[in-house]
mmCIF file of C-alpha atoms in Angstrom:
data_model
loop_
_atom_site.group_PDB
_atom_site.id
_atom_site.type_symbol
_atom_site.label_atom_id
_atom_site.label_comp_id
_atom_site.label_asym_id
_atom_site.label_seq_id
_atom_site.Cartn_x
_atom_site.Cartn_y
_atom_site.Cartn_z
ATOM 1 C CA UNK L 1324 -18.477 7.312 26.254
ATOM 2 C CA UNK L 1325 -16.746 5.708 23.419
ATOM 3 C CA UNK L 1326 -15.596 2.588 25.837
ATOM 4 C CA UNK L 1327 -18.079 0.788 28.357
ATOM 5 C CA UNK L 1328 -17.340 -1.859 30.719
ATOM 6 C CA UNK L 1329 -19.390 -5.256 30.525
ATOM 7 C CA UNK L 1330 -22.946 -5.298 32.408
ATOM 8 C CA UNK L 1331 -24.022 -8.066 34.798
ATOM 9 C CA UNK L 1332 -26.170 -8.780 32.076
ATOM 10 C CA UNK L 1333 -23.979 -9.078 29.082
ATOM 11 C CA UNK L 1334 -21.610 -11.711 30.904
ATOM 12 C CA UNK L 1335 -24.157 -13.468 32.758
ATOM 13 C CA UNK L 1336 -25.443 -14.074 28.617
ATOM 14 C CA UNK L 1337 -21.972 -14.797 27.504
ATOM 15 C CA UNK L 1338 -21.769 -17.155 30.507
ATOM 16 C CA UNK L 1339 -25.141 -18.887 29.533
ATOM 17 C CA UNK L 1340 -23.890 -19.444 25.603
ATOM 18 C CA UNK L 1341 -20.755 -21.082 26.855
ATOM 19 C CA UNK L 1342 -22.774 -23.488 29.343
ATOM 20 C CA UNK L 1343 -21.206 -22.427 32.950
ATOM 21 C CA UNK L 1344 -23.013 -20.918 35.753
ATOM 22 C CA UNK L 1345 -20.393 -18.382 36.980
ATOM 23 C CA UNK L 1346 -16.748 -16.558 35.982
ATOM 24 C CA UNK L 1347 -14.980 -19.555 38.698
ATOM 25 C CA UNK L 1348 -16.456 -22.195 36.386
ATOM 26 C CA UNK L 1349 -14.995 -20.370 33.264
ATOM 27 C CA UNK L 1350 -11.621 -20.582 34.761
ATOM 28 C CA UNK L 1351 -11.684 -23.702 36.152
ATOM 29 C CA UNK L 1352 -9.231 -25.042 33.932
ATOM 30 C CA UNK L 1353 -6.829 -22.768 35.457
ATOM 31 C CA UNK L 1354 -4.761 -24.407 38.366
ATOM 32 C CA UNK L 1355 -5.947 -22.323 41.495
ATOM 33 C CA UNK L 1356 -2.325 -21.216 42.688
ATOM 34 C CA UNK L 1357 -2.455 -19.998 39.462
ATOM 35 C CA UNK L 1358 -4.569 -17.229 40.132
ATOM 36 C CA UNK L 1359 -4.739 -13.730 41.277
ATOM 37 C CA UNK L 1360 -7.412 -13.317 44.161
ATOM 38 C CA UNK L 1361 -6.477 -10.049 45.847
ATOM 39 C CA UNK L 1362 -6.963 -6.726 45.157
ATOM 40 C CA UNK L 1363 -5.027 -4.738 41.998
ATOM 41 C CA UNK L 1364 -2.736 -1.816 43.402
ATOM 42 C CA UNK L 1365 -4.896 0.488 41.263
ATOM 43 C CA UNK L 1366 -6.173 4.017 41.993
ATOM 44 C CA UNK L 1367 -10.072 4.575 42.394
ATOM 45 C CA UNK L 1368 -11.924 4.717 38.633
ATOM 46 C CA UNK L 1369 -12.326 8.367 37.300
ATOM 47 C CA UNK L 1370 -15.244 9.903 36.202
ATOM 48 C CA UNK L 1371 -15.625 10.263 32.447
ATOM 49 C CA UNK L 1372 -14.677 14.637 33.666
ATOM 50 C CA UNK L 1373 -11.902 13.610 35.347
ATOM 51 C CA UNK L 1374 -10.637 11.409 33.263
ATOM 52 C CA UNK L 1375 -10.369 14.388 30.330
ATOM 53 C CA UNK L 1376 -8.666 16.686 33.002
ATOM 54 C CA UNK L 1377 -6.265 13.964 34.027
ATOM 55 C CA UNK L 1378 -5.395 13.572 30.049
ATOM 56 C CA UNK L 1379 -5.366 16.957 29.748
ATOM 57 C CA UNK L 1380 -2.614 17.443 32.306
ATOM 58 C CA UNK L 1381 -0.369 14.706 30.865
ATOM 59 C CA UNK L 1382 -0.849 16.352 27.812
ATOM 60 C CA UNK L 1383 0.278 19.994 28.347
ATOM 61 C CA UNK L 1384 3.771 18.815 29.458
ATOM 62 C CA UNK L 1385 4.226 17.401 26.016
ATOM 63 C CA UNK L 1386 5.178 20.078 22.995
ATOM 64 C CA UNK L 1387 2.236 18.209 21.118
ATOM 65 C CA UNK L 1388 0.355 20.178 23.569
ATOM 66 C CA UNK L 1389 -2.300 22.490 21.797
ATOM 67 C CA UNK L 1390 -0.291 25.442 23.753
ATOM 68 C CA UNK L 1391 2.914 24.885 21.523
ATOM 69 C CA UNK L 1392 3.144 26.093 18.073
ATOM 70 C CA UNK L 1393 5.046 23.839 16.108
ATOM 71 C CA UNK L 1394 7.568 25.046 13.262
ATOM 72 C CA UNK L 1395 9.418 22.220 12.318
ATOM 73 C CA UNK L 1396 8.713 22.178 9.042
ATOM 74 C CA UNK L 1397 8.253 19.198 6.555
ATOM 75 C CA UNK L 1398 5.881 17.195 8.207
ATOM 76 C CA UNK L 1399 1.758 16.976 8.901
ATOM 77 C CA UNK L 1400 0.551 19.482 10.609
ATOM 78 C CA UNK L 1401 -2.918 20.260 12.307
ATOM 79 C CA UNK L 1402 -5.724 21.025 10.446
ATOM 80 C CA UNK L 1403 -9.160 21.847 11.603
ATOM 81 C CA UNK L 1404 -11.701 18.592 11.330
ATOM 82 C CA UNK L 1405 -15.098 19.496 11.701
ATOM 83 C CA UNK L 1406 -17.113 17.140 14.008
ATOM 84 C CA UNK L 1407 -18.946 15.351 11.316
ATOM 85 C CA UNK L 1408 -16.076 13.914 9.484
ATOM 86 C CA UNK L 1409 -14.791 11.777 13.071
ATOM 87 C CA UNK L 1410 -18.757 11.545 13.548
ATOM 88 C CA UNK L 1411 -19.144 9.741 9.717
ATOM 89 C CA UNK L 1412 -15.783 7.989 9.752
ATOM 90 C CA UNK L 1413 -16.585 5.902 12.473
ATOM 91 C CA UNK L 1414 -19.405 4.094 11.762
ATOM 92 C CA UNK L 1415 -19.065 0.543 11.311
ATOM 93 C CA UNK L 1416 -20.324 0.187 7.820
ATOM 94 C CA UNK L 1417 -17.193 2.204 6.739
ATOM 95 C CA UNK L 1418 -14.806 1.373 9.438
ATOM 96 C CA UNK L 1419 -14.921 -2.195 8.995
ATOM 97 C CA UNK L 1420 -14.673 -2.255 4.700
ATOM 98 C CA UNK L 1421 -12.402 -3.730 3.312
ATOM 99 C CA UNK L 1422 -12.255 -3.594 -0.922
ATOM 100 C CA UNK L 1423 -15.540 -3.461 -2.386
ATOM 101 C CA UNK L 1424 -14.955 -6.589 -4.293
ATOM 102 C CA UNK L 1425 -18.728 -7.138 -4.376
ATOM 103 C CA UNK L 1426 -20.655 -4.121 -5.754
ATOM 104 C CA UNK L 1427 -23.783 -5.695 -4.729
ATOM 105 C CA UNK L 1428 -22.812 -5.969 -1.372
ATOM 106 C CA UNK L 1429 -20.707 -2.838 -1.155
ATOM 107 C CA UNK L 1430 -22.547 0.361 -3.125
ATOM 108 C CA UNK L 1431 -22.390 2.654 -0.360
ATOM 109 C CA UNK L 1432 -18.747 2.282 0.065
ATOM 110 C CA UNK L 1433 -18.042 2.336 -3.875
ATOM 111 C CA UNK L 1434 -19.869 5.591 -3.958
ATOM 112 C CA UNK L 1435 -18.263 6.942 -1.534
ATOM 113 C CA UNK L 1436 -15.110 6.353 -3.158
ATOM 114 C CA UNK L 1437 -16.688 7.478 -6.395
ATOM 115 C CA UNK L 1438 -17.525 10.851 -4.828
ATOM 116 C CA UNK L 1439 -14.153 11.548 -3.459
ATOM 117 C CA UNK L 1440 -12.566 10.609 -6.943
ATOM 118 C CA UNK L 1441 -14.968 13.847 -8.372
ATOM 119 C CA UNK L 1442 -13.994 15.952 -5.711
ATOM 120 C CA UNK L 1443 -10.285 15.093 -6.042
ATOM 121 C CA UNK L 1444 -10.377 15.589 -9.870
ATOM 122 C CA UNK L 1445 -11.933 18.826 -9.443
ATOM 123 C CA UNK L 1446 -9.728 20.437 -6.365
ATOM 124 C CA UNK L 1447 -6.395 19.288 -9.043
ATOM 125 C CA UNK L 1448 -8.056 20.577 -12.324
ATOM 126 C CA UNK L 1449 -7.882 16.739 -13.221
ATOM 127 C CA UNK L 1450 -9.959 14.250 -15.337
ATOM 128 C CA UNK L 1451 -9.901 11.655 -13.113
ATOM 129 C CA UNK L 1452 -8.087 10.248 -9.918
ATOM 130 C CA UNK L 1453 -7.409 7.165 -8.665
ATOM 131 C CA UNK L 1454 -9.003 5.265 -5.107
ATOM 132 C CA UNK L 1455 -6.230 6.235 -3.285
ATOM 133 C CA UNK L 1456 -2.584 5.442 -2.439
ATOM 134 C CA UNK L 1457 -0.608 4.952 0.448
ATOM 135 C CA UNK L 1458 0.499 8.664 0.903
ATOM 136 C CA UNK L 1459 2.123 11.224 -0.825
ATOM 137 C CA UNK L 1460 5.227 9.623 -1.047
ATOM 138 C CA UNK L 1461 4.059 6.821 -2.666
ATOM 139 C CA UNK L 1462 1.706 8.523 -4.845
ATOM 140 C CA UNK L 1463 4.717 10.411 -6.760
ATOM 141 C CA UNK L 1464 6.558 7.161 -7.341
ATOM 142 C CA UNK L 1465 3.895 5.238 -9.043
ATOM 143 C CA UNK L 1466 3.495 8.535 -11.278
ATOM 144 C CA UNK L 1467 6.730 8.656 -12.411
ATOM 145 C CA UNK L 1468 6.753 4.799 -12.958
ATOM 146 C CA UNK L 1469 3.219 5.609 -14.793
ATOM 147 C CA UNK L 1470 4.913 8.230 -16.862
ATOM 148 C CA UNK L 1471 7.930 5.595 -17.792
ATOM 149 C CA UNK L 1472 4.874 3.332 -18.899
ATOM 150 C CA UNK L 1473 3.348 5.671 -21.106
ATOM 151 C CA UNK L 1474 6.330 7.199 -22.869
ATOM 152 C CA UNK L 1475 8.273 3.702 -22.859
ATOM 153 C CA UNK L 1476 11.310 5.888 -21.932
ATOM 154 C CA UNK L 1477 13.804 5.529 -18.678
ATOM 155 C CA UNK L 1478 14.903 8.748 -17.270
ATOM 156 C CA UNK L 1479 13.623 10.895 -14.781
ATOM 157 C CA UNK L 1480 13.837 14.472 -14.032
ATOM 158 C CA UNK L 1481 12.988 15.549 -10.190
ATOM 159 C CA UNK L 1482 13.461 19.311 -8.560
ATOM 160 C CA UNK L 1483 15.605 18.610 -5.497
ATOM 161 C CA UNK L 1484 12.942 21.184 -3.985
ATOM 162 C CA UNK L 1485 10.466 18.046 -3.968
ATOM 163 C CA UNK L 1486 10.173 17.038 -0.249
ATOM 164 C CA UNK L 1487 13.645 15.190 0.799
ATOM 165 C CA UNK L 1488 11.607 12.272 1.991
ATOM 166 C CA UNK L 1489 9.590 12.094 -1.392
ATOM 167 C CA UNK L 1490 12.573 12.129 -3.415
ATOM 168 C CA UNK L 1491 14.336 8.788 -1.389
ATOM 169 C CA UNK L 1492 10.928 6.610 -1.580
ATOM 170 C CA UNK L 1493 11.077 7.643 -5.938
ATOM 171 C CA UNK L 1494 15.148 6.560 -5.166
ATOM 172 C CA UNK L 1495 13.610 2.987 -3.499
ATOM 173 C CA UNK L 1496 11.132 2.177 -6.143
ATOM 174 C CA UNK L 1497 13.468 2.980 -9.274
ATOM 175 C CA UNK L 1498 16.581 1.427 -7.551
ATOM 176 C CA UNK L 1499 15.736 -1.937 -9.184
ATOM 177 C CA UNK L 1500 14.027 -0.757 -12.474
ATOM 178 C CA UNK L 1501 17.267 0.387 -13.702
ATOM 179 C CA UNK L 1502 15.408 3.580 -14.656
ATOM 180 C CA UNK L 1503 17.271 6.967 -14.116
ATOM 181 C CA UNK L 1504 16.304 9.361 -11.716
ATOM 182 C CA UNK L 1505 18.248 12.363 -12.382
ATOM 183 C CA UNK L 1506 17.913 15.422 -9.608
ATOM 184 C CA UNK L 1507 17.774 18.800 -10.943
ATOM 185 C CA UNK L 1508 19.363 21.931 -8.956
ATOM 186 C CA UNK L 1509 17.293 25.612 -8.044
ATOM 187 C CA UNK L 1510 17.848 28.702 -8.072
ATOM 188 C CA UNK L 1511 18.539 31.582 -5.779
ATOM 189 C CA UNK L 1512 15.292 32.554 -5.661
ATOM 190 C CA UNK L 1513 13.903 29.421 -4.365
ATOM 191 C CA UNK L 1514 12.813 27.882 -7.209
ATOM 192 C CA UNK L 1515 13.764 24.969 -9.717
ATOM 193 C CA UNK L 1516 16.390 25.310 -12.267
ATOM 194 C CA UNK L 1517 15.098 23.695 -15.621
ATOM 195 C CA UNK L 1518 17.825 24.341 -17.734
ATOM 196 C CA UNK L 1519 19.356 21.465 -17.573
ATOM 197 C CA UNK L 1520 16.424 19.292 -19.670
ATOM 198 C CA UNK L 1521 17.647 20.667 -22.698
ATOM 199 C CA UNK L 1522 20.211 18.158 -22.735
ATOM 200 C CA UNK L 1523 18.657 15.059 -21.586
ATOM 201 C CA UNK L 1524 18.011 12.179 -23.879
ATOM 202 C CA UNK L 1525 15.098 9.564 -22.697
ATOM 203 C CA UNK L 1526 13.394 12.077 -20.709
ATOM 204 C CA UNK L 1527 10.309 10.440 -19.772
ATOM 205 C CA UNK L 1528 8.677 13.137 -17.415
ATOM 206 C CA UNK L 1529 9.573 16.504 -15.482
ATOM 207 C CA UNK L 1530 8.109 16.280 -11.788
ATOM 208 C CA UNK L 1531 8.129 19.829 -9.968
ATOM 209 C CA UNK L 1532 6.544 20.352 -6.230
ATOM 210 C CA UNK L 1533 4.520 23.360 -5.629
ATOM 211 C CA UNK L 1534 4.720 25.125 -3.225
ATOM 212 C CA UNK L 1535 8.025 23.469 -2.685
ATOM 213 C CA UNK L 1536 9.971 22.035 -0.157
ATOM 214 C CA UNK L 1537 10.985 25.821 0.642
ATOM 215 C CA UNK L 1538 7.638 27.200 0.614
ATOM 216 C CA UNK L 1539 8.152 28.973 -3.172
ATOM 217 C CA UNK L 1540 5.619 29.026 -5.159
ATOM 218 C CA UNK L 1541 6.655 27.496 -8.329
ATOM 219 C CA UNK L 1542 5.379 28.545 -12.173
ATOM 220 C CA UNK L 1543 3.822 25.304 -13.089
ATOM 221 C CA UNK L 1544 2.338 27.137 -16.548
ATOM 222 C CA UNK L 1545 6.313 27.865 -17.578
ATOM 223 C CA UNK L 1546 7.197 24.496 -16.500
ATOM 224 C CA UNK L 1547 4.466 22.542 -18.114
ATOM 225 C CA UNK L 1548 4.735 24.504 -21.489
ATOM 226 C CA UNK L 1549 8.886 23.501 -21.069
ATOM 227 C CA UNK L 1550 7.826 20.026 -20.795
ATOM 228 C CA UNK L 1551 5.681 19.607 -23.445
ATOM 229 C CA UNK L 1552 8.116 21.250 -25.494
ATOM 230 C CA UNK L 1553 10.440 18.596 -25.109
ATOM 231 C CA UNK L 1554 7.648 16.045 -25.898
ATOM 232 C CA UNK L 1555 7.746 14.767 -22.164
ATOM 233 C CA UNK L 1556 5.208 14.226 -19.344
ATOM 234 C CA UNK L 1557 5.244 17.000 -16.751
ATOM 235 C CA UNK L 1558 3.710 15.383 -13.432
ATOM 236 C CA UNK L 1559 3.013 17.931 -10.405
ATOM 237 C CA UNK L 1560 3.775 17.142 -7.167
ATOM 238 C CA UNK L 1561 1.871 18.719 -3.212
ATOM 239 C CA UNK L 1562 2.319 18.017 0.424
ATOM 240 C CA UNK L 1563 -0.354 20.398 1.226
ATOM 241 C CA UNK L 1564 -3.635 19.827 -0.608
ATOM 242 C CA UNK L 1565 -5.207 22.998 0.564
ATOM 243 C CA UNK L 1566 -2.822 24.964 -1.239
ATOM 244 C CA UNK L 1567 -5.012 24.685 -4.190
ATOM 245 C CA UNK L 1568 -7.534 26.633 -2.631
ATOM 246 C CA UNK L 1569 -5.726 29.720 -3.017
ATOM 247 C CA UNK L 1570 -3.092 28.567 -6.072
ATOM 248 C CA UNK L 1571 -4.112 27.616 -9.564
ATOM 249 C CA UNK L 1572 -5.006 23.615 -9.993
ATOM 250 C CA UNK L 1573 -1.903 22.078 -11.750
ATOM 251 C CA UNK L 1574 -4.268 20.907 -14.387
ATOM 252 C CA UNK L 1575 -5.051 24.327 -15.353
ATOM 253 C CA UNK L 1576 -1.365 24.512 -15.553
ATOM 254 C CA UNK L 1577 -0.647 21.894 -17.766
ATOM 255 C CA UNK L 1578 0.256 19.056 -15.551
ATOM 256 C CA UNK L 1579 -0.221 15.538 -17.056
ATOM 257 C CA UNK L 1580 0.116 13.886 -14.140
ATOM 258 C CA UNK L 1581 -1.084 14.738 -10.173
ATOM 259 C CA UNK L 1582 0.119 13.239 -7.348
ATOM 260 C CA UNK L 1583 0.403 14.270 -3.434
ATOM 261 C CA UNK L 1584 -0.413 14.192 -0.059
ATOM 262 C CA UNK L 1585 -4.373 14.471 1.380
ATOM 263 C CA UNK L 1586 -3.396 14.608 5.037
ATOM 264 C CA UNK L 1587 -5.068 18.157 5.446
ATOM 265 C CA UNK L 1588 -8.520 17.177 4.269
ATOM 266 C CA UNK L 1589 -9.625 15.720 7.332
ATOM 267 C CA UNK L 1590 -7.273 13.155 8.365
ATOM 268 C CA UNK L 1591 -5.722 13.797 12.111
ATOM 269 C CA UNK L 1592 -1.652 13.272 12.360
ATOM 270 C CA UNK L 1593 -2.090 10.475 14.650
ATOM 271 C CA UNK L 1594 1.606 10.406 15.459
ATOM 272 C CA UNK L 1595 2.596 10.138 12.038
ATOM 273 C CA UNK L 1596 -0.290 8.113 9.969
ATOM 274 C CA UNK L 1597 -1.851 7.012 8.433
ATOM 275 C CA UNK L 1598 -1.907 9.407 5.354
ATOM 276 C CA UNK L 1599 -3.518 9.859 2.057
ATOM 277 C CA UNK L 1600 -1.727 9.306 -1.351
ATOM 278 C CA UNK L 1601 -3.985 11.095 -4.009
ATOM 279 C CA UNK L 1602 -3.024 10.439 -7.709
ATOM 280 C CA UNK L 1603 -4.620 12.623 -10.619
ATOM 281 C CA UNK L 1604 -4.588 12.499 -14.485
ATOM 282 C CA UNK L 1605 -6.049 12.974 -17.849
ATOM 283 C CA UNK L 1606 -8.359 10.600 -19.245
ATOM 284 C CA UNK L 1607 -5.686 9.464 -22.088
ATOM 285 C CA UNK L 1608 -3.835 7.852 -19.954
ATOM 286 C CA UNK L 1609 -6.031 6.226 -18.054
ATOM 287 C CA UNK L 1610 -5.036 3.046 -18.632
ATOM 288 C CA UNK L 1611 -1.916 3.603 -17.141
ATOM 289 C CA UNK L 1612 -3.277 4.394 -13.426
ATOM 290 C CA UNK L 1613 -1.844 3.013 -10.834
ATOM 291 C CA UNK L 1614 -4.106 1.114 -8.038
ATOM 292 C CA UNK L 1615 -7.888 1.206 -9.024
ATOM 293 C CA UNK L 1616 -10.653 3.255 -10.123
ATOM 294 C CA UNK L 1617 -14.651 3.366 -8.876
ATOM 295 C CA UNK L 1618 -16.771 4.142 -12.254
ATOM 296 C CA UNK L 1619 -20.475 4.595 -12.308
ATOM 297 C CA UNK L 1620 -22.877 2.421 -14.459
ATOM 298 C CA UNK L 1621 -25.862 0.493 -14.891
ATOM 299 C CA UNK L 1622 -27.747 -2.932 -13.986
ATOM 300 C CA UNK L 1623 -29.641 -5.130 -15.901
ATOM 301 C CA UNK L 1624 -32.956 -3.675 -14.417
ATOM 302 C CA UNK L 1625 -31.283 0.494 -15.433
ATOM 303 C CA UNK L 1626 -30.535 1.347 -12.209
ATOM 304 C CA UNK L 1627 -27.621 3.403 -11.403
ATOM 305 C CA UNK L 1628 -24.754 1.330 -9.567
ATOM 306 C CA UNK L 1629 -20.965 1.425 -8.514
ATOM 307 C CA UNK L 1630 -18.648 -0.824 -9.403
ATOM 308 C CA UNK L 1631 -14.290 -1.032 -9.356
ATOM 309 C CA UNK L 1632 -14.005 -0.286 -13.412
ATOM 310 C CA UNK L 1633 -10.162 -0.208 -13.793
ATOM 311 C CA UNK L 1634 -8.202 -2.260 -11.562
ATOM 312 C CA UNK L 1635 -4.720 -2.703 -13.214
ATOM 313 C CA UNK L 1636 -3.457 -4.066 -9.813
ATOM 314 C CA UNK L 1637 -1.152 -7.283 -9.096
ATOM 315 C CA UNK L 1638 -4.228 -8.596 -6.934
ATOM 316 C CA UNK L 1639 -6.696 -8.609 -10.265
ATOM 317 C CA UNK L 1640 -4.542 -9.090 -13.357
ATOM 318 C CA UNK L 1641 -1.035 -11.185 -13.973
ATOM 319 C CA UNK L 1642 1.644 -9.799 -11.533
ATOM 320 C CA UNK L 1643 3.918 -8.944 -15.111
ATOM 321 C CA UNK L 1644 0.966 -6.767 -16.521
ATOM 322 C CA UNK L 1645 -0.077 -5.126 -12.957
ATOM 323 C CA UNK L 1646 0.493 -0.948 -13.185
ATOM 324 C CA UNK L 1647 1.080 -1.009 -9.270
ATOM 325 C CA UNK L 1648 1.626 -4.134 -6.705
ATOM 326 C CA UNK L 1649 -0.340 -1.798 -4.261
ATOM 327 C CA UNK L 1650 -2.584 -3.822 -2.152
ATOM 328 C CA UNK L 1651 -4.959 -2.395 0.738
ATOM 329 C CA UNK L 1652 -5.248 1.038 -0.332
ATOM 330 C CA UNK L 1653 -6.113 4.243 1.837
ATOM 331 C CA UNK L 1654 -10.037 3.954 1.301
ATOM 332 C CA UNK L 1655 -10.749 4.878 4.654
ATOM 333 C CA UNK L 1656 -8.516 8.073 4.468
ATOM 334 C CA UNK L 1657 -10.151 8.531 0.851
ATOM 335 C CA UNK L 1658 -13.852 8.777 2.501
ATOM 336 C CA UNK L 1659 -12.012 10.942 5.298
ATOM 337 C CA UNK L 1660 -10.985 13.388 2.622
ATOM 338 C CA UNK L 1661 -14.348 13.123 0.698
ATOM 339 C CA UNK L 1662 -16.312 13.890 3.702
ATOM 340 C CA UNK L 1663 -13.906 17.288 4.846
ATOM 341 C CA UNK L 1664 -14.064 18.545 1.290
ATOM 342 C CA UNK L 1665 -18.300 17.951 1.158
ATOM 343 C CA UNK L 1666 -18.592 19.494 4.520
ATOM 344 C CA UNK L 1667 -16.519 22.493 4.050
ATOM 345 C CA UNK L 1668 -17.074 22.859 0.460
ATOM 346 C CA UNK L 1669 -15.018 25.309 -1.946
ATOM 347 C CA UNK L 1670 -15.476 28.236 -0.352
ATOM 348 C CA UNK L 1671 -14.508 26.988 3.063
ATOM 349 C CA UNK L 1672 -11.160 25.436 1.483
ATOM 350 C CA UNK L 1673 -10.563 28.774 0.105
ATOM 351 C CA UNK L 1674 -11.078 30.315 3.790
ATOM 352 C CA UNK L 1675 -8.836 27.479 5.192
ATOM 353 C CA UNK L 1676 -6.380 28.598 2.638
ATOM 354 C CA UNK L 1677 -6.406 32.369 2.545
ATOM 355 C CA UNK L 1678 -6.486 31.558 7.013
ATOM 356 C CA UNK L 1679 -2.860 29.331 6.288
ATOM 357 C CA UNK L 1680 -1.706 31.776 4.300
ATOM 358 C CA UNK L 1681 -2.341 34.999 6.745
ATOM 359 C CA UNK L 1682 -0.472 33.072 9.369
ATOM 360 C CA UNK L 1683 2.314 32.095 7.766
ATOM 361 C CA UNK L 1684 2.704 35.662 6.490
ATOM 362 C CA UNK L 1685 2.109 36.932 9.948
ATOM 363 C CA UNK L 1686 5.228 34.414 11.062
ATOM 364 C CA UNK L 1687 7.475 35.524 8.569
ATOM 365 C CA UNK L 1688 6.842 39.619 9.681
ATOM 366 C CA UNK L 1689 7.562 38.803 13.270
ATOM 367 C CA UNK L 1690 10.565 36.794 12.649
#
């Protein structure tokens, strides 16, 4: 059992460090009308069994009840998790981590970060990706603001088939940039009309979400070649990472810029979050990341080590030359994702993918 009730034992030795005989000498402080002596109105203590049926019950009269299929659409959604990732996660030398500020102290964490960067990279078609961001929300924002840094222009193009609540978090961090974030319409077949770039001036970067908010699959090799046409950055946008084991990576596409949401790779919903913001991009514009990178390198004595290499963040450098003001990153999420995609490996994200996509097929021939 994950939670076990103080032995005799272990408060007679608490008792002994604090210098009093008994639990009525610990509390002795407190007046004695004060305190509770009867009995709590409390039923008898269940059995670790019961206990499971008792939640069990509770549960199935909620429609977050395994029992219900949910179809709401636009939100996290349960994935399968095998038992190693929860197993991994919780031990205390990750659990407890906060930012590896010391490599010497922290190498198991910085490679673990380090290995979910490759893996990251690799599932996007991408150079490299960052430690991690907040979600997937977030993650777009700070690459648009990325792509405003690079190009040094201040207008942005976004499909309105991005995910609603992706598109108002971009609205909150441009609000006070005085940047431009200019919405762009689709088409009646469910994808993104990209006509109207052809008449935009200090166009800075074209961000498209595939599969998009309605479930399209959009043609990131037309878009990206559009893009570049026009001399601009084109950043790709996800909610679902497993997408990509079916689809094309968006770097074999052409995408500059990666950003999205990691919730599927082994991070429960847990009522809404936390969540996974992963960020992608090619090594020229590295500099310009967002948040921090893990690199690998030597020590004095040769031997391989970890270490935070970039760290363009308003914690490490002047606020005014900071990419991102992001602080505690989603490092724990990170390793969550790093362990799901090194347990089920590529061809079990391809099953996982080919299985989403059977069942949503499935859905649409019964309705």
């Amino acid at each position: 059992m994950i939670y076990l009730p103080h032995t005799h034992e272990d408060i007679f030795s608490m008792l002994r460090v604090l210098g009093v005989d008994n639990l009525d000498d610990l509390f002795s402080t407190v007046p004695e009308d004060c305190r509770f002596t009867g009995d709590l109105n409390l039923p008898e203590a269940l059995s670790e069994w019961e206990l499971n049926n008792h939640m069990s019950t509770l549960s199935n009269t909620m429609a977050v009840s395994p029992e219900y299929k949910v179809f709401v659409g636009a939100g996290s959604y349960e994935h399968f998790i095998p038992a190693s990732v929860s197993y991994l996660l919780s031990r205390s030398e990750f659990v407890t981590s906060y930012t590896p500020y010391q490599p010497e102290m922290s190498q198991g964490t910085l490679q673990a970060i380090y290995e979910y960067q490759t893996l990251a990279s690799r599932l996007l078609g991408m150079e490299i990706a960052t430690a991690s961001h907040y979600d997937g929300a977030t993650a777009l924002a700070e690459a648009l603001l990325m792509a405003v840094r690079v190009t040094k222009r201040k207008k942005i193009a976004i499909s309105s088939l991005v995910h609603p609540s992706y598109r108002r978090v971009v609205q909150t961090y441009f609000e006070p940039t005085g940047y431009e974030v200019v919405e762009l319409p689709y088409l009646n077949t469910g994808v993104t009309d990209t006509t109207g770039i052809d008449k935009m001036d200090d166009l800075a970067a074209l961000a498209i979400q595939s599969p998009n908010f309605f479930g399209c699959i959009e043609n990131l090799q037309v878009v990206g070649q559009k893009a570049h046409d026009k001399k601009i950055l084109f950043v790709a946008s996800f909610t679902e990472a497993l997408a990509y084991g079916l689809l094309k990576s968006p770097g074999s596409q052409g995408a500059d810029i990666v950003s999205g949401e990691g919730q599927s790779l082994g991070i429960s919903r847990s009522f809404g979050g936390p969540a996974l913001g992963i960020l992608a991009s090619s090594k020229k514009h590295m500099r310009s990341l967002p948040g921090r990178l893990v690199g690998k390198t030597k020590d004095l004595d040769g031997k391989t080590g970890f270490v935070l290499t970039l760290a363009t963040r308003e914690q490490h450098i002047r606020r005014e030359k900071a990419t991102s003001n992001i602080c505690t990153n989603n490092s724990l999420c990170a390793l969550a994702a790093a362990m799901y995609m090194a347990s089920v490996g590529g061809t079990g994200i391809r099953k996982l993918a080919q299985l989403n996509h059977d069942k949503a097929e499935y859905l649409k021939k019964e309705l």
